[in-house]
PDB file of C-alpha atoms in Angstrom:
ATOM      1  CA  MET V   1      91.393  94.887 114.178  1.00 58.00           C
ATOM      2  CA  SER V   2      90.698  96.232 117.613  1.00 90.00           C
ATOM      3  CA  ILE V   3      91.178  94.523 121.171  1.00 95.00           C
ATOM      4  CA  GLN V   4      89.059  91.813 122.273  1.00 96.00           C
ATOM      5  CA  LEU V   5      91.026  89.983 125.113  1.00 98.00           C
ATOM      6  CA  VAL V   6      91.861  91.722 128.187  1.00 98.00           C
ATOM      7  CA  THR V   7      94.566  89.856 130.833  1.00 98.00           C
ATOM      8  CA  PHE V   8      94.988  90.952 134.173  1.00 98.00           C
ATOM      9  CA  ASP V   9      97.714  89.847 136.564  1.00 98.00           C
ATOM     10  CA  LEU V  10      96.611  90.143 139.854  1.00 98.00           C
ATOM     11  CA  ASP V  11      99.044  90.368 142.889  1.00 97.00           C
ATOM     12  CA  ASN V  12     100.472  93.932 142.600  1.00 97.00           C
ATOM     13  CA  THR V  13      98.493  94.914 140.019  1.00 98.00           C
ATOM     14  CA  LEU V  14      94.612  95.167 142.057  1.00 98.00           C
ATOM     15  CA  TRP V  15      96.084  94.703 144.864  1.00 98.00           C
ATOM     16  CA  ASP V  16      98.700  94.764 147.277  1.00 97.00           C
ATOM     17  CA  VAL V  17      99.950  91.407 147.928  1.00 97.00           C
ATOM     18  CA  ASP V  18     102.629  91.713 150.607  1.00 96.00           C
ATOM     19  CA  SER V  19      99.810  93.051 153.376  1.00 97.00           C
ATOM     20  CA  VAL V  20      97.662  89.980 151.966  1.00 98.00           C
ATOM     21  CA  ILE V  21     100.613  87.862 152.388  1.00 97.00           C
ATOM     22  CA  VAL V  22     101.624  88.812 156.336  1.00 97.00           C
ATOM     23  CA  LYS V  23      97.985  88.735 157.359  1.00 98.00           C
ATOM     24  CA  ALA V  24      97.376  85.334 156.098  1.00 98.00           C
ATOM     25  CA  GLU V  25     100.760  83.738 157.323  1.00 97.00           C
ATOM     26  CA  SER V  26     100.194  85.667 160.242  1.00 98.00           C
ATOM     27  CA  LYS V  27      96.132  84.088 160.743  1.00 98.00           C
ATOM     28  CA  MET V  28      97.940  80.546 160.009  1.00 98.00           C
ATOM     29  CA  ARG V  29     100.535  80.752 162.588  1.00 98.00           C
ATOM     30  CA  ASP V  30      97.772  82.035 165.520  1.00 98.00           C
ATOM     31  CA  TRP V  31      95.848  78.820 164.318  1.00 98.00           C
ATOM     32  CA  MET V  32      98.972  76.174 164.290  1.00 98.00           C
ATOM     33  CA  LYS V  33      99.900  78.085 167.773  1.00 98.00           C
ATOM     34  CA  THR V  34      96.358  76.799 168.991  1.00 98.00           C
ATOM     35  CA  ASN V  35      95.981  73.878 167.602  1.00 97.00           C
ATOM     36  CA  VAL V  36      99.862  72.170 167.036  1.00 97.00           C
ATOM     37  CA  PRO V  37     101.877  74.871 169.362  1.00 97.00           C
ATOM     38  CA  GLU V  38     105.261  72.243 168.268  1.00 97.00           C
ATOM     39  CA  SER V  39     104.985  72.843 164.801  1.00 97.00           C
ATOM     40  CA  LEU V  40     106.332  76.663 165.054  1.00 97.00           C
ATOM     41  CA  LYS V  41     109.393  75.352 165.914  1.00 96.00           C
ATOM     42  CA  TYR V  42     110.018  73.990 162.825  1.00 97.00           C
ATOM     43  CA  TYR V  43     107.713  76.747 160.844  1.00 97.00           C
ATOM     44  CA  SER V  44     110.776  79.133 161.706  1.00 96.00           C
ATOM     45  CA  GLN V  45     113.638  80.710 159.521  1.00 94.00           C
ATOM     46  CA  GLU V  46     115.889  78.073 160.507  1.00 95.00           C
ATOM     47  CA  PHE V  47     114.049  75.144 158.941  1.00 96.00           C
ATOM     48  CA  LEU V  48     111.960  76.667 156.031  1.00 96.00           C
ATOM     49  CA  PRO V  49     114.763  77.148 154.008  1.00 96.00           C
ATOM     50  CA  ASP V  50     116.083  73.793 153.349  1.00 96.00           C
ATOM     51  CA  LEU V  51     111.962  72.405 153.806  1.00 97.00           C
ATOM     52  CA  ARG V  52     111.725  74.200 150.836  1.00 96.00           C
ATOM     53  CA  GLN V  53     114.979  73.464 148.674  1.00 96.00           C
ATOM     54  CA  ARG V  54     113.622  69.708 149.616  1.00 96.00           C
ATOM     55  CA  THR V  55     110.256  70.296 148.699  1.00 97.00           C
ATOM     56  CA  VAL V  56     111.435  71.518 144.980  1.00 96.00           C
ATOM     57  CA  THR V  57     114.235  68.858 144.318  1.00 96.00           C
ATOM     58  CA  GLU V  58     111.701  66.266 145.337  1.00 96.00           C
ATOM     59  CA  ASN V  59     109.134  68.192 143.136  1.00 95.00           C
ATOM     60  CA  PRO V  60     110.527  69.691 139.981  1.00 94.00           C
ATOM     61  CA  GLU V  61     107.125  69.458 138.118  1.00 92.00           C
ATOM     62  CA  LYS V  62     105.711  71.290 140.986  1.00 94.00           C
ATOM     63  CA  ARG V  63     107.811  74.059 141.837  1.00 93.00           C
ATOM     64  CA  PHE V  64     104.976  76.703 140.081  1.00 96.00           C
ATOM     65  CA  ASP V  65     102.332  75.643 141.921  1.00 96.00           C
ATOM     66  CA  LEU V  66     102.389  77.512 145.093  1.00 96.00           C
ATOM     67  CA  THR V  67      99.363  75.639 146.584  1.00 97.00           C
ATOM     68  CA  PHE V  68     101.167  72.410 146.356  1.00 97.00           C
ATOM     69  CA  MET V  69     104.377  73.945 147.559  1.00 97.00           C
ATOM     70  CA  ARG V  70     102.860  75.527 150.407  1.00 97.00           C
ATOM     71  CA  LEU V  71     100.658  72.125 151.321  1.00 98.00           C
ATOM     72  CA  GLU V  72     103.947  69.980 151.054  1.00 98.00           C
ATOM     73  CA  ILE V  73     106.266  72.184 153.350  1.00 98.00           C
ATOM     74  CA  LEU V  74     103.499  71.890 155.976  1.00 98.00           C
ATOM     75  CA  PHE V  75     103.308  68.428 155.705  1.00 98.00           C
ATOM     76  CA  LYS V  76     106.654  68.065 155.965  1.00 98.00           C
ATOM     77  CA  VAL V  77     106.152  70.180 159.330  1.00 98.00           C
ATOM     78  CA  MET V  78     103.645  67.954 160.760  1.00 98.00           C
ATOM     79  CA  GLN V  79     106.077  65.233 160.079  1.00 97.00           C
ATOM     80  CA  LEU V  80     108.771  66.637 162.055  1.00 97.00           C
ATOM     81  CA  CYS V  81     106.518  67.376 164.835  1.00 95.00           C
ATOM     82  CA  GLY V  82     106.417  63.239 165.143  1.00 95.00           C
ATOM     83  CA  GLN V  83     102.595  63.146 163.420  1.00 96.00           C
ATOM     84  CA  SER V  84     101.739  60.238 161.840  1.00 97.00           C
ATOM     85  CA  ASP V  85     101.470  60.885 157.985  1.00 97.00           C
ATOM     86  CA  ASP V  86      97.600  60.926 157.856  1.00 97.00           C
ATOM     87  CA  LYS V  87      97.477  63.503 160.961  1.00 97.00           C
ATOM     88  CA  ALA V  88     100.215  65.398 159.327  1.00 98.00           C
ATOM     89  CA  LYS V  89      98.303  65.673 156.053  1.00 98.00           C
ATOM     90  CA  LEU V  90      95.325  66.335 157.912  1.00 98.00           C
ATOM     91  CA  ASN V  91      96.738  69.079 160.158  1.00 98.00           C
ATOM     92  CA  ALA V  92      98.894  70.325 156.846  1.00 98.00           C
ATOM     93  CA  ASN V  93      95.211  70.965 155.134  1.00 98.00           C
ATOM     94  CA  ARG V  94      93.728  72.675 157.898  1.00 98.00           C
ATOM     95  CA  ALA V  95      96.424  75.203 158.108  1.00 98.00           C
ATOM     96  CA  PHE V  96      96.493  75.681 154.676  1.00 98.00           C
ATOM     97  CA  ASP V  97      92.850  76.724 154.570  1.00 98.00           C
ATOM     98  CA  ILE V  98      93.456  78.860 157.131  1.00 98.00           C
ATOM     99  CA  PHE V  99      96.098  80.475 155.257  1.00 98.00           C
ATOM    100  CA  PHE V 100      94.308  80.498 151.620  1.00 98.00           C
ATOM    101  CA  GLU V 101      91.245  82.012 152.948  1.00 97.00           C
ATOM    102  CA  ALA V 102      92.821  84.990 154.331  1.00 98.00           C
ATOM    103  CA  ARG V 103      95.463  85.630 151.007  1.00 98.00           C
ATOM    104  CA  ASN V 104      91.846  85.984 149.336  1.00 98.00           C
ATOM    105  CA  GLN V 105      90.979  88.436 151.636  1.00 98.00           C
ATOM    106  CA  VAL V 106      92.349  91.321 149.461  1.00 98.00           C
ATOM    107  CA  ASP V 107      91.617  94.993 149.388  1.00 97.00           C
ATOM    108  CA  PHE V 108      91.626  96.048 146.365  1.00 98.00           C
ATOM    109  CA  PHE V 109      93.734  99.389 144.796  1.00 97.00           C
ATOM    110  CA  PRO V 110      91.268 102.238 144.413  1.00 96.00           C
ATOM    111  CA  GLY V 111      89.622 102.666 141.240  1.00 96.00           C
ATOM    112  CA  ALA V 112      90.010  98.473 140.626  1.00 97.00           C
ATOM    113  CA  ILE V 113      86.878  97.330 140.686  1.00 97.00           C
ATOM    114  CA  ALA V 114      84.818 100.589 139.150  1.00 97.00           C
ATOM    115  CA  MET V 115      87.917 100.256 135.742  1.00 98.00           C
ATOM    116  CA  LEU V 116      86.613  96.575 135.705  1.00 98.00           C
ATOM    117  CA  GLU V 117      82.890  97.407 135.913  1.00 97.00           C
ATOM    118  CA  ALA V 118      83.247  99.310 132.710  1.00 97.00           C
ATOM    119  CA  LEU V 119      85.596  96.665 130.884  1.00 97.00           C
ATOM    120  CA  GLN V 120      83.451  93.551 131.508  1.00 96.00           C
ATOM    121  CA  ASP V 121      80.675  94.112 128.885  1.00 94.00           C
ATOM    122  CA  LYS V 122      83.406  95.224 126.298  1.00 95.00           C
ATOM    123  CA  TYR V 123      86.246  92.473 126.414  1.00 97.00           C
ATOM    124  CA  ILE V 124      87.294  88.889 127.518  1.00 98.00           C
ATOM    125  CA  ILE V 125      88.972  89.387 130.638  1.00 98.00           C
ATOM    126  CA  TYR V 126      91.341  86.448 131.995  1.00 98.00           C
ATOM    127  CA  ALA V 127      93.382  86.796 135.077  1.00 98.00           C
ATOM    128  CA  LEU V 128      97.111  85.304 134.352  1.00 98.00           C
ATOM    129  CA  THR V 129      99.081  84.868 137.629  1.00 98.00           C
ATOM    130  CA  ASN V 130     102.411  83.634 138.773  1.00 97.00           C
ATOM    131  CA  GLY V 131     100.531  82.928 142.312  1.00 96.00           C
ATOM    132  CA  ASN V 132      97.496  81.670 143.837  1.00 97.00           C
ATOM    133  CA  ALA V 133      94.882  83.812 144.182  1.00 97.00           C
ATOM    134  CA  ASP V 134      91.403  82.358 143.501  1.00 97.00           C
ATOM    135  CA  ILE V 135      89.236  84.821 141.397  1.00 97.00           C
ATOM    136  CA  GLU V 136      86.168  83.476 142.790  1.00 97.00           C
ATOM    137  CA  LYS V 137      87.477  83.699 146.732  1.00 97.00           C
ATOM    138  CA  THR V 138      88.824  87.392 145.562  1.00 98.00           C
ATOM    139  CA  GLY V 139      85.138  88.425 143.999  1.00 97.00           C
ATOM    140  CA  LEU V 140      86.760  89.079 140.638  1.00 98.00           C
ATOM    141  CA  LYS V 141      84.813  85.824 138.807  1.00 97.00           C
ATOM    142  CA  LYS V 142      81.723  88.368 138.306  1.00 96.00           C
ATOM    143  CA  TYR V 143      84.487  90.450 135.676  1.00 98.00           C
ATOM    144  CA  MET V 144      86.149  87.579 134.662  1.00 98.00           C
ATOM    145  CA  GLN V 145      85.617  84.671 131.895  1.00 97.00           C
ATOM    146  CA  GLY V 146      88.300  82.612 133.739  1.00 97.00           C
ATOM    147  CA  ALA V 147      92.260  82.749 135.228  1.00 98.00           C
ATOM    148  CA  ILE V 148      95.628  80.653 134.432  1.00 98.00           C
ATOM    149  CA  SER V 149      98.081  80.452 136.756  1.00 98.00           C
ATOM    150  CA  ALA V 150     101.539  79.187 136.428  1.00 97.00           C
ATOM    151  CA  ALA V 151     100.458  75.729 138.003  1.00 96.00           C
ATOM    152  CA  ASP V 152      98.480  75.212 135.339  1.00 97.00           C
ATOM    153  CA  VAL V 153     100.991  75.448 132.239  1.00 97.00           C
ATOM    154  CA  SER V 154     104.074  74.393 134.788  1.00 95.00           C
ATOM    155  CA  ALA V 155     105.830  77.703 133.807  1.00 96.00           C
ATOM    156  CA  SER V 156     105.513  81.333 135.288  1.00 96.00           C
ATOM    157  CA  LYS V 157     105.717  84.458 133.362  1.00 97.00           C
ATOM    158  CA  PRO V 158     107.621  86.174 131.767  1.00 97.00           C
ATOM    159  CA  SER V 159     106.815  82.373 129.878  1.00 97.00           C
ATOM    160  CA  PRO V 160     104.981  82.773 127.092  1.00 97.00           C
ATOM    161  CA  LYS V 161     102.915  79.816 128.538  1.00 97.00           C
ATOM    162  CA  MET V 162     100.152  81.519 129.913  1.00 98.00           C
ATOM    163  CA  PHE V 163      99.499  83.881 126.981  1.00 98.00           C
ATOM    164  CA  GLN V 164      99.343  81.278 124.466  1.00 98.00           C
ATOM    165  CA  ARG V 165      96.930  78.642 126.895  1.00 98.00           C
ATOM    166  CA  VAL V 166      94.386  81.830 126.967  1.00 98.00           C
ATOM    167  CA  SER V 167      94.821  82.747 123.426  1.00 98.00           C
ATOM    168  CA  GLN V 168      93.967  78.730 122.459  1.00 98.00           C
ATOM    169  CA  ILE V 169      90.833  78.867 125.234  1.00 98.00           C
ATOM    170  CA  THR V 170      89.438  82.168 123.946  1.00 98.00           C
ATOM    171  CA  ASP V 171      90.414  81.666 120.336  1.00 97.00           C
ATOM    172  CA  VAL V 172      91.436  85.677 120.032  1.00 97.00           C
ATOM    173  CA  PRO V 173      94.911  85.875 118.425  1.00 96.00           C
ATOM    174  CA  PRO V 174      97.415  88.206 119.800  1.00 96.00           C
ATOM    175  CA  GLN V 175      97.393  90.773 117.840  1.00 94.00           C
ATOM    176  CA  ASN V 176      93.701  91.196 119.436  1.00 95.00           C
ATOM    177  CA  SER V 177      95.144  90.840 123.053  1.00 97.00           C
ATOM    178  CA  VAL V 178      96.696  93.562 125.735  1.00 98.00           C
ATOM    179  CA  HIS V 179      97.681  92.320 128.864  1.00 98.00           C
ATOM    180  CA  ILE V 180      97.955  94.309 132.264  1.00 98.00           C
ATOM    181  CA  GLY V 181      99.824  93.885 134.939  1.00 98.00           C
ATOM    182  CA  ASP V 182     102.680  95.746 137.219  1.00 97.00           C
ATOM    183  CA  ASN V 183     105.890  94.072 136.772  1.00 97.00           C
ATOM    184  CA  LEU V 184     108.081  95.157 133.651  1.00 97.00           C
ATOM    185  CA  VAL V 185     109.513  91.489 133.503  1.00 96.00           C
ATOM    186  CA  ASP V 186     106.940  88.896 134.382  1.00 97.00           C
ATOM    187  CA  ASP V 187     103.899  91.080 132.684  1.00 98.00           C
ATOM    188  CA  ILE V 188     105.386  93.645 130.219  1.00 98.00           C
ATOM    189  CA  GLU V 189     107.889  91.044 128.679  1.00 97.00           C
ATOM    190  CA  GLY V 190     106.249  88.422 129.173  1.00 97.00           C
ATOM    191  CA  ALA V 191     103.186  90.000 126.749  1.00 97.00           C
ATOM    192  CA  ALA V 192     106.106  90.953 124.301  1.00 96.00           C
ATOM    193  CA  ASN V 193     107.044  87.199 123.929  1.00 95.00           C
ATOM    194  CA  ALA V 194     103.677  86.262 123.266  1.00 97.00           C
ATOM    195  CA  ASN V 195     103.256  89.123 120.778  1.00 96.00           C
ATOM    196  CA  PHE V 196     100.773  90.548 123.527  1.00 97.00           C
ATOM    197  CA  PHE V 197      99.920  94.316 123.561  1.00 96.00           C
ATOM    198  CA  SER V 198     100.748  95.432 127.422  1.00 97.00           C
ATOM    199  CA  ILE V 199      99.577  98.118 129.919  1.00 98.00           C
ATOM    200  CA  TRP V 200     102.189  99.242 132.857  1.00 98.00           C
ATOM    201  CA  ILE V 201     100.631  99.703 136.012  1.00 97.00           C
ATOM    202  CA  ASN V 202     103.118 101.945 137.021  1.00 95.00           C
ATOM    203  CA  LEU V 203     101.467 103.322 140.233  1.00 91.00           C
ATOM    204  CA  LYS V 204     104.482 104.203 141.936  1.00 88.00           C
ATOM    205  CA  ALA V 205     105.086 106.674 138.776  1.00 86.00           C
ATOM    206  CA  GLU V 206     108.627 104.999 138.332  1.00 89.00           C
ATOM    207  CA  THR V 207     111.086 105.468 135.107  1.00 90.00           C
ATOM    208  CA  LEU V 208     111.697 103.066 132.476  1.00 90.00           C
ATOM    209  CA  LYS V 209     115.040 102.126 132.182  1.00 89.00           C
ATOM    210  CA  PRO V 210     117.188 101.266 129.318  1.00 90.00           C
ATOM    211  CA  GLY V 211     116.898  97.454 128.918  1.00 89.00           C
ATOM    212  CA  ASN V 212     113.472  97.460 129.889  1.00 90.00           C
ATOM    213  CA  ALA V 213     110.503  96.018 128.226  1.00 91.00           C
ATOM    214  CA  LYS V 214     108.654  98.865 126.555  1.00 95.00           C
ATOM    215  CA  PRO V 215     105.020  98.652 127.233  1.00 97.00           C
ATOM    216  CA  SER V 216     102.242  99.718 124.688  1.00 96.00           C
ATOM    217  CA  ALA V 217     100.742 102.189 127.088  1.00 96.00           C
ATOM    218  CA  ILE V 218     101.286 102.966 130.742  1.00 96.00           C
ATOM    219  CA  ILE V 219      99.466 104.492 132.944  1.00 96.00           C
ATOM    220  CA  GLU V 220      99.739 105.656 137.159  1.00 95.00           C
ATOM    221  CA  ASN V 221      95.924 105.214 138.047  1.00 96.00           C
ATOM    222  CA  LEU V 222      93.491 102.180 137.519  1.00 97.00           C
ATOM    223  CA  SER V 223      90.735 104.069 136.403  1.00 96.00           C
ATOM    224  CA  ASP V 224      93.083 105.084 133.372  1.00 97.00           C
ATOM    225  CA  ILE V 225      92.651 101.216 132.054  1.00 97.00           C
ATOM    226  CA  PRO V 226      89.378 101.499 129.879  1.00 97.00           C
ATOM    227  CA  ALA V 227      90.858 105.004 128.294  1.00 95.00           C
ATOM    228  CA  ALA V 228      94.123 103.249 127.299  1.00 96.00           C
ATOM    229  CA  ILE V 229      93.013 100.016 125.880  1.00 96.00           C
ATOM    230  CA  ALA V 230      90.499 102.637 123.389  1.00 93.00           C
ATOM    231  CA  SER V 231      93.744 104.725 122.776  1.00 91.00           C
ATOM    232  CA  LEU V 232      95.598 101.149 121.347  1.00 90.00           C
ATOM    233  CA  ASN V 233      92.377 100.812 118.925  1.00 80.00           C
ATOM    234  CA  GLN V 234      92.538 105.064 117.833  1.00 69.00           C
ATOM    235  CA  LEU V 235      95.879 104.491 117.135  1.00 59.00           C
ATOM    236  CA  GLY V 236      95.549 102.221 114.776  1.00 51.00           C
ATOM    237  CA  GLN V 237      98.194 100.109 116.777  1.00 47.00           C
ATOM    238  CA  VAL V 238      95.754  96.856 116.368  1.00 44.00           C
TER     239      VAL V 238
END
Protein backbone atom coordinates (compact mmCIF):
# COMPACT_ATOMS: atom_id res chain seq x y z
CA MET A 1 0.00 0.00 0.00
CA SER A 2 1.24 3.50 -0.79
CA ILE A 3 0.18 7.12 -0.82
CA GLN A 4 -1.90 7.93 -3.90
CA LEU A 5 -3.78 11.06 -2.84
CA VAL A 6 -2.21 14.22 -1.41
CA THR A 7 -4.48 16.97 -0.13
CA PHE A 8 -3.39 20.47 0.81
CA ASP A 9 -4.77 23.19 2.98
CA LEU A 10 -4.19 26.55 1.25
CA ASP A 11 -4.21 29.62 3.52
CA ASN A 12 -1.12 29.76 5.76
CA THR A 13 0.06 26.49 4.26
CA LEU A 14 1.07 27.64 0.78
CA TRP A 15 0.96 31.41 1.46
CA ASP A 16 0.44 33.91 4.25
CA VAL A 17 -3.28 34.68 4.24
CA ASP A 18 -3.30 37.66 6.61
CA SER A 19 -1.27 39.87 4.28
CA VAL A 20 -3.45 38.78 1.34
CA ILE A 21 -6.70 39.66 3.11
CA VAL A 22 -5.35 43.02 4.29
CA LYS A 23 -4.45 43.97 0.69
CA ALA A 24 -7.76 42.69 -0.67
CA GLU A 25 -9.75 44.60 1.94
CA SER A 26 -7.77 47.75 1.20
CA LYS A 27 -8.42 47.52 -2.54
CA MET A 28 -12.11 46.89 -1.96
CA ARG A 29 -12.37 49.85 0.41
CA ASP A 30 -10.61 52.05 -2.16
CA TRP A 31 -13.23 51.05 -4.73
CA MET A 32 -16.04 51.71 -2.27
CA LYS A 33 -14.56 55.13 -1.36
CA THR A 34 -14.46 56.12 -5.02
CA ASN A 35 -17.77 54.63 -6.17
CA VAL A 36 -20.03 54.38 -3.10
CA PRO A 37 -18.32 56.56 -0.46
CA GLU A 38 -21.35 56.54 1.86
CA SER A 39 -21.01 52.74 2.19
CA LEU A 40 -17.86 53.06 4.30
CA LYS A 41 -19.93 54.46 7.15
CA TYR A 42 -21.64 51.07 7.41
CA TYR A 43 -18.69 48.91 6.37
CA SER A 44 -17.08 49.63 9.72
CA GLN A 45 -16.55 48.09 13.13
CA GLU A 46 -19.62 49.94 14.35
CA PHE A 47 -21.92 47.99 12.04
CA LEU A 48 -20.06 44.90 10.74
CA PRO A 49 -20.36 42.64 13.83
CA ASP A 50 -24.14 43.04 13.82
CA LEU A 51 -24.35 42.58 10.05
CA ARG A 52 -22.33 39.37 10.28
CA GLN A 53 -24.53 38.03 13.05
CA ARG A 54 -27.70 38.91 11.17
CA THR A 55 -26.38 37.20 8.05
CA VAL A 56 -25.57 34.01 9.95
CA THR A 57 -28.91 34.06 11.77
CA GLU A 58 -30.83 34.53 8.53
CA ASN A 59 -28.76 31.98 6.56
CA PRO A 60 -27.46 29.35 9.03
CA GLU A 61 -26.89 26.81 6.26
CA LYS A 62 -24.55 29.28 4.52
CA ARG A 63 -22.30 30.12 7.47
CA PHE A 64 -19.42 28.08 6.00
CA ASP A 65 -19.68 29.78 2.60
CA LEU A 66 -17.34 32.75 2.93
CA THR A 67 -18.15 34.09 -0.54
CA PHE A 68 -21.88 34.15 0.22
CA MET A 69 -21.28 35.69 3.63
CA ARG A 70 -19.18 38.55 2.29
CA LEU A 71 -21.56 39.22 -0.61
CA GLU A 72 -24.58 39.25 1.70
CA ILE A 73 -22.89 41.60 4.17
CA LEU A 74 -21.92 43.96 1.34
CA PHE A 75 -25.51 43.81 0.06
CA LYS A 76 -26.79 44.81 3.50
CA VAL A 77 -24.22 47.63 3.64
CA MET A 78 -25.44 48.99 0.31
CA GLN A 79 -29.06 48.73 1.45
CA LEU A 80 -28.22 50.80 4.54
CA CYS A 81 -27.04 53.52 2.15
CA GLY A 82 -30.60 53.73 0.86
CA GLN A 83 -29.98 51.90 -2.40
CA SER A 84 -32.68 49.83 -4.09
CA ASP A 85 -32.21 46.08 -3.86
CA ASP A 86 -31.12 45.88 -7.51
CA LYS A 87 -28.54 48.66 -7.12
CA ALA A 88 -27.39 47.27 -3.77
CA LYS A 89 -26.85 43.85 -5.33
CA LEU A 90 -24.96 45.35 -8.27
CA ASN A 91 -22.62 47.36 -6.06
CA ALA A 92 -22.13 44.46 -3.63
CA ASN A 93 -21.06 42.26 -6.53
CA ARG A 94 -18.72 44.91 -7.89
CA ALA A 95 -17.09 45.43 -4.50
CA PHE A 96 -16.75 41.70 -3.99
CA ASP A 97 -15.15 41.24 -7.43
CA ILE A 98 -12.45 43.75 -6.47
CA PHE A 99 -11.87 41.92 -3.18
CA PHE A 100 -11.87 38.44 -4.71
CA GLU A 101 -9.44 39.31 -7.47
CA ALA A 102 -6.96 40.62 -4.88
CA ARG A 103 -7.73 37.78 -2.47
CA ASN A 104 -6.34 35.37 -5.06
CA GLN A 105 -3.18 37.35 -5.78
CA VAL A 106 -1.01 35.36 -3.40
CA ASP A 107 2.72 35.26 -2.74
CA PHE A 108 3.63 31.62 -2.35
CA PHE A 109 5.92 30.59 0.47
CA PRO A 110 9.50 29.72 -0.60
CA GLY A 111 9.66 26.29 -2.18
CA ALA A 112 5.89 25.90 -2.65
CA ILE A 113 5.79 25.80 -6.45
CA ALA A 114 8.88 23.62 -6.85
CA MET A 115 7.39 21.22 -4.30
CA LEU A 116 4.09 21.00 -6.19
CA GLU A 117 5.95 20.44 -9.44
CA ALA A 118 7.79 17.54 -7.82
CA LEU A 119 4.51 15.96 -6.68
CA GLN A 120 2.17 16.56 -9.59
CA ASP A 121 3.16 13.57 -11.71
CA LYS A 122 3.28 11.13 -8.79
CA TYR A 123 0.03 11.75 -6.91
CA ILE A 124 -3.54 12.91 -7.23
CA ILE A 125 -3.54 16.36 -5.63
CA TYR A 126 -6.54 18.23 -4.19
CA ALA A 127 -7.01 21.36 -2.11
CA LEU A 128 -9.17 21.14 1.02
CA THR A 129 -9.87 24.62 2.35
CA ASN A 130 -12.05 26.31 4.93
CA GLY A 131 -11.57 29.52 2.95
CA ASN A 132 -12.61 30.63 -0.53
CA ALA A 133 -9.33 30.87 -2.42
CA ASP A 134 -9.73 29.80 -6.05
CA ILE A 135 -7.15 27.33 -7.37
CA GLU A 136 -7.55 28.64 -10.90
CA LYS A 137 -7.12 32.31 -9.99
CA THR A 138 -4.15 31.54 -7.73
CA GLY A 139 -2.42 29.52 -10.45
CA LEU A 140 -2.69 26.19 -8.63
CA LYS A 141 -4.97 24.50 -11.18
CA LYS A 142 -1.97 23.27 -13.17
CA TYR A 143 -0.81 21.24 -10.16
CA MET A 144 -4.13 20.06 -8.72
CA GLN A 145 -7.00 17.94 -9.96
CA GLY A 146 -9.53 19.90 -7.95
CA ALA A 147 -10.52 21.65 -4.74
CA ILE A 148 -13.15 21.18 -2.04
CA SER A 149 -14.16 23.99 0.29
CA ALA A 150 -16.18 24.20 3.45
CA ALA A 151 -18.95 25.74 1.35
CA ASP A 152 -19.07 22.60 -0.80
CA VAL A 153 -19.78 20.28 2.14
CA SER A 154 -21.47 22.72 4.56
CA ALA A 155 -18.81 22.01 7.17
CA SER A 156 -15.32 23.24 7.93
CA LYS A 157 -12.30 21.22 8.99
CA PRO A 158 -11.76 19.48 11.43
CA SER A 159 -15.06 17.93 10.35
CA PRO A 160 -14.27 14.82 8.26
CA LYS A 161 -16.74 15.84 5.54
CA MET A 162 -14.20 17.42 3.17
CA PHE A 163 -11.89 14.44 3.54
CA GLN A 164 -14.74 12.01 2.94
CA ARG A 165 -15.82 13.94 -0.15
CA VAL A 166 -12.36 13.83 -1.72
CA SER A 167 -12.12 10.10 -0.97
CA GLN A 168 -15.41 9.59 -2.80
CA ILE A 169 -14.42 11.75 -5.77
CA THR A 170 -10.99 10.16 -6.27
CA ASP A 171 -11.91 6.63 -5.15
CA VAL A 172 -8.75 6.59 -3.04
CA PRO A 173 -9.22 5.16 0.48
CA PRO A 174 -8.03 7.11 3.55
CA GLN A 175 -5.17 4.68 4.21
CA ASN A 176 -3.67 5.77 0.87
CA SER A 177 -4.15 9.49 1.51
CA VAL A 178 -2.19 12.21 3.28
CA HIS A 179 -3.34 15.71 4.18
CA ILE A 180 -0.88 18.57 4.54
CA GLY A 181 -1.58 21.74 6.48
CA ASP A 182 -0.49 24.28 9.08
CA ASN A 183 -3.30 24.05 11.63
CA LEU A 184 -3.08 21.36 14.29
CA VAL A 185 -6.85 21.36 14.80
CA ASP A 186 -8.32 22.00 11.36
CA ASP A 187 -5.73 20.03 9.41
CA ILE A 188 -4.03 17.49 11.65
CA GLU A 189 -7.00 16.64 13.87
CA GLY A 190 -9.24 16.83 10.82
CA ALA A 191 -7.07 14.33 8.96
CA ALA A 192 -7.11 12.01 11.98
CA ASN A 193 -10.92 12.27 12.12
CA ALA A 194 -11.02 10.94 8.56
CA ASN A 195 -8.23 8.34 9.02
CA PHE A 196 -5.91 10.23 6.67
CA PHE A 197 -2.19 10.43 7.30
CA SER A 198 -1.02 13.97 7.94
CA ILE A 199 1.98 16.24 7.54
CA TRP A 200 2.16 19.31 9.73
CA ILE A 201 3.58 22.42 8.07
CA ASN A 202 5.45 23.90 11.02
CA LEU A 203 7.13 26.89 9.40
CA LYS A 204 7.55 28.68 12.74
CA ALA A 205 9.25 25.72 14.44
CA GLU A 206 6.60 25.49 17.14
CA THR A 207 6.50 22.68 19.70
CA LEU A 208 3.73 20.12 19.93
CA LYS A 209 1.88 20.41 23.22
CA PRO A 210 0.15 17.68 25.23
CA GLY A 211 -3.29 17.16 23.79
CA ASN A 212 -2.35 18.26 20.27
CA ALA A 213 -3.27 15.87 17.48
CA LYS A 214 -0.13 14.03 16.47
CA PRO A 215 0.84 14.36 12.80
CA SER A 216 2.33 11.49 10.83
CA ALA A 217 5.24 13.76 9.93
CA ILE A 218 6.41 17.32 10.65
CA ILE A 219 8.27 19.59 8.22
CA GLU A 220 9.66 23.09 8.65
CA ASN A 221 10.32 23.77 4.97
CA LEU A 222 7.92 23.12 2.09
CA SER A 223 10.72 21.64 0.01
CA ASP A 224 10.82 18.73 2.48
CA ILE A 225 7.29 17.56 1.66
CA PRO A 226 8.13 15.11 -1.18
CA ALA A 227 10.64 13.32 1.04
CA ALA A 228 8.19 13.29 3.95
CA ILE A 229 5.54 11.62 1.79
CA ALA A 230 8.08 9.12 0.47
CA SER A 231 9.17 8.33 4.02
CA LEU A 232 5.62 7.36 4.96
CA ASN A 233 5.83 4.66 2.31
CA GLN A 234 9.38 3.58 3.12
CA LEU A 235 8.65 3.24 6.81
CA GLY A 236 5.87 0.82 6.01
CA GLN A 237 3.26 3.02 7.63
CA VAL A 238 0.94 2.65 4.67
